Amino acid sequence: MATKKAPVAEAEKIAAPKAAKAKAVPKSVAAPKGDAPLINRGDAYAIAEGRHYNPFSILGAHPSGNDTIIRAFVPGAEAVVAMDPETSSKLLELEPIRGADGVFVGKLTGQAPGFAYRLRAKRGSEIWEIDDPYRFGPVLGELDEHLLAEGSHHKLWHALGAHVMKHQGVKGTHFAVWAPNAERVSVVGDFNHWDGRRHAMRLRGSTGVWEIFLPGIGGGDVYKYEIVARGGHVQPLKADPVGFQAEHRPATASVVADIRSPRWKDEAWMEMRGAKHERNAPISIYEVHLGSWKRTGAKGETVLTYRDLAVDLVNYVKDLGFTHIELLPITEHPFDGSWGYQPVGLFAPTSRFGTPEDFRFFVNAAHEAGIGVILDWVPAHFPTDAHGLEHFDGSHLYEHSDMREGYHPDWNTLIFNMGRTEVVNYLTSNALYWMGEYHIDCLRVDAVASMLYRDYSRKEGAWIPNKDGGRENWESVAFLKKMNELVYAEFPGAMTVAEESTAWPGVSKPTFAGGLGFGFKWNMGWMHDTLEYMKLDPIHRKYHHNEMTFGLLYAFSENFILPLSHDEVVHGKGSLLDRMPGWGDDKFANLRAYYGFMWGHPGKKLLFMGCEFAQGAEWNYQQSLDWHQLEHPKHKGVQNLIRDLNAAYKELPALHKRDCDGSGFDWIIGDAAQDSVFASIRYGDEGDAPVIVISNMTPVLRTKWRIGVPKAGRWVERINTDAATYAGWNNGNNGGVVSQAVASHGREQSIELVLPPLSTLILEWKKA
């Protein structure tokens, strides 16, 4: 974890100057006492009071004919001397400017600027040395300026943020931040006693970007930006919008982190991951909130670190056969209760679980285990915390100025202004950052529906129509298309997923075909309808049969993921087990049957943590999952079922190859409402064995149930959710049945089955 370091730039104490080496030193001329002609008195006062707009034009070394004027600002010093850093010999004794505390000036004759020097300061018996940050030239180049001004810097984090480096032969950190409406921007931290006068930054032309190189600052140093808005108003201290690390909550500062040298060992995964993300691939996702998956300590007070999770979570997910881990947002956020969905540090993995390098270790471990990592990403909105993006430079910089466009009533958050080029660049480059720096395989974009519609969750008159008078948010549409195009172009094999709850057309179609460009979309309608059905007492299900079949009318209109996510086990909804009807065994049987139905249904799969072992209680982000429940056979049985469902899903091509293709699905029985039975066929490619999925959603044991099948042969019972290994009643078909030349359901061949109560069977065809 990051820790504060002792001040560097102001506390490099020395006992006495080193002995000077033999070296010719130019003659020095001290500044005159009183009204010094070597500095304008108004500039000196402005520097001392932190009011100067361009301190680099005053401080540092400046030419004066064949001479050099050195001006320094060292608050608290009584005397300052410019020293040769190689010999520690004196170059020039600077004189203080009366009435401008900390401002010193002197002229070095016969020496043009461009030489290195250090400042040796004294107060009483205390002596310290610093490298003057104002003697260093800019770090950002003309290309950076051009791309920043244009809003097309796809690697924005290479220019902005805090970068540990060596500049002009000196080690330190380069800071850069976008604040176009500020009068002054300063870096503050322990290293300068949080004094905004000391390290005021340089404005880079018309880009609105401020930068400074601070010698002696390195990894672990804590910092913020002090921003003076137009009119002289000092903003609350701001965390770095492109900071790579943050302090552990409740502290809110950014932390300098050197992320330049990742140690990846996942080359094999990165080369093959594209095949893992195709429409015809088995994708089964385990959704996780890292802070509550598993805790340790006597009272469960200790969360696992990224490195702990690299072992415990990765091994667990691999054992259960999930192909991907989806993380609720791990971008830095101040409020635990937001679960990460109100981020302040979009470029910083949360310090709750470790450092950026620790997070890389976790991702690498997942990849080495053959597991993809999905990051929940929140470009729709941000919280109003004072240290965050709100009124960043005293203006509505990242957010809309009109709250009818810029405020989310549901979440009390602010909306990114997608009509501003720089904001779009900030967000698109952030997407690329996670893919590039952390090898994230997929971004699941949160709250897409709220981005697409200007009237989302708003009352009449509380929103502004678009230029055509409509409700579509065309700026957000353009942003989403651009983000997807960049991700897929820059990182072949990566994937994006939309959490989108409306019927917006073409969410998962390519942008060149008129779509938004996502790879997949959550099927929120399927989730809602099927859960509404499953919570009913079986006696009433026959009246709601269409809620289980309706999803097939649109199942192939998008590339769908079937989500049973965290949203389904919070806010008083109870756990999935708790939502099942009946008591005891019936609840478990219903849930097992539902999982079988889900894994047999077209679409990729997603399951939130705890649901895989039927946790009885609603999810609580403040405590660990109820792992002790696995000591009970019923819970262990559900976990066994999920493991076997994932195995069958991956091993049977018919269950995944045409998840997103209507040619891979056919009803056998879709209208047996009176009996609450559903039977369908799943097909893979030519030559792949077909699979039958049949669910009996009543507590009635049905024998001699005949259904038509597409091929003659033996139909092997690959999954029976009523099996004893899943703590069921163990009714079934003795492992499989052989088809008969008896016509049924429009097919020449048929099989006669036992349908266990509240169960799903998945049968694979084998040649007899």
Tab-separated table of C-alpha atoms in Angstrom, residues 46-47 49-57 59 73 132-134 175 183-188 191-192 195-203 210-214 225-226 228:
chain	number	residue	atom	x	y	z
A	46	ALA	CA	2.630	38.174	-6.968
A	47	ILE	CA	5.048	35.237	-6.686
A	49	GLU	CA	1.407	35.693	-2.644
A	50	GLY	CA	0.709	32.928	-5.144
A	51	ARG	CA	-1.007	35.256	-7.606
A	52	HIS	CA	1.343	35.066	-10.558
A	53	TYR	CA	-0.182	33.589	-13.720
A	54	ASN	CA	3.161	32.641	-15.283
A	55	PRO	CA	5.856	32.052	-12.657
A	56	PHE	CA	8.153	30.395	-15.212
A	57	SER	CA	8.539	33.781	-16.900
A	59	LEU	CA	11.597	32.306	-11.683
A	73	PHE	CA	11.193	31.346	-4.466
A	132	ASP	CA	15.013	24.582	-8.515
A	133	PRO	CA	11.998	23.263	-10.527
A	134	TYR	CA	11.935	26.539	-12.463
A	175	PHE	CA	3.008	16.576	-13.420
A	183	GLU	CA	-5.634	31.435	-13.287
A	184	ARG	CA	-3.068	29.312	-11.481
A	185	VAL	CA	-2.491	25.593	-10.921
A	186	SER	CA	-0.002	24.251	-8.398
A	187	VAL	CA	1.122	20.821	-7.278
A	188	VAL	CA	0.908	20.493	-3.499
A	191	PHE	CA	7.048	17.761	-0.136
A	192	ASN	CA	6.084	21.454	-0.148
A	195	ASP	CA	1.729	25.358	-0.036
A	196	GLY	CA	0.265	26.271	-3.421
A	197	ARG	CA	2.645	29.201	-3.862
A	198	ARG	CA	5.733	27.015	-4.131
A	199	HIS	CA	5.178	24.872	-7.217
A	200	ALA	CA	2.917	26.820	-9.541
A	201	MET	CA	2.816	25.194	-12.969
A	202	ARG	CA	3.489	26.296	-16.558
A	203	LEU	CA	0.524	26.775	-18.931
A	210	TRP	CA	-0.444	22.963	-17.017
A	211	GLU	CA	2.810	21.130	-16.336
A	212	ILE	CA	5.858	21.142	-14.083
A	213	PHE	CA	8.797	18.846	-13.404
A	214	LEU	CA	9.559	18.477	-9.698
A	225	TYR	CA	-3.655	20.177	-7.339
A	226	GLU	CA	-4.412	23.600	-5.920
A	228	VAL	CA	-7.160	29.163	-8.547
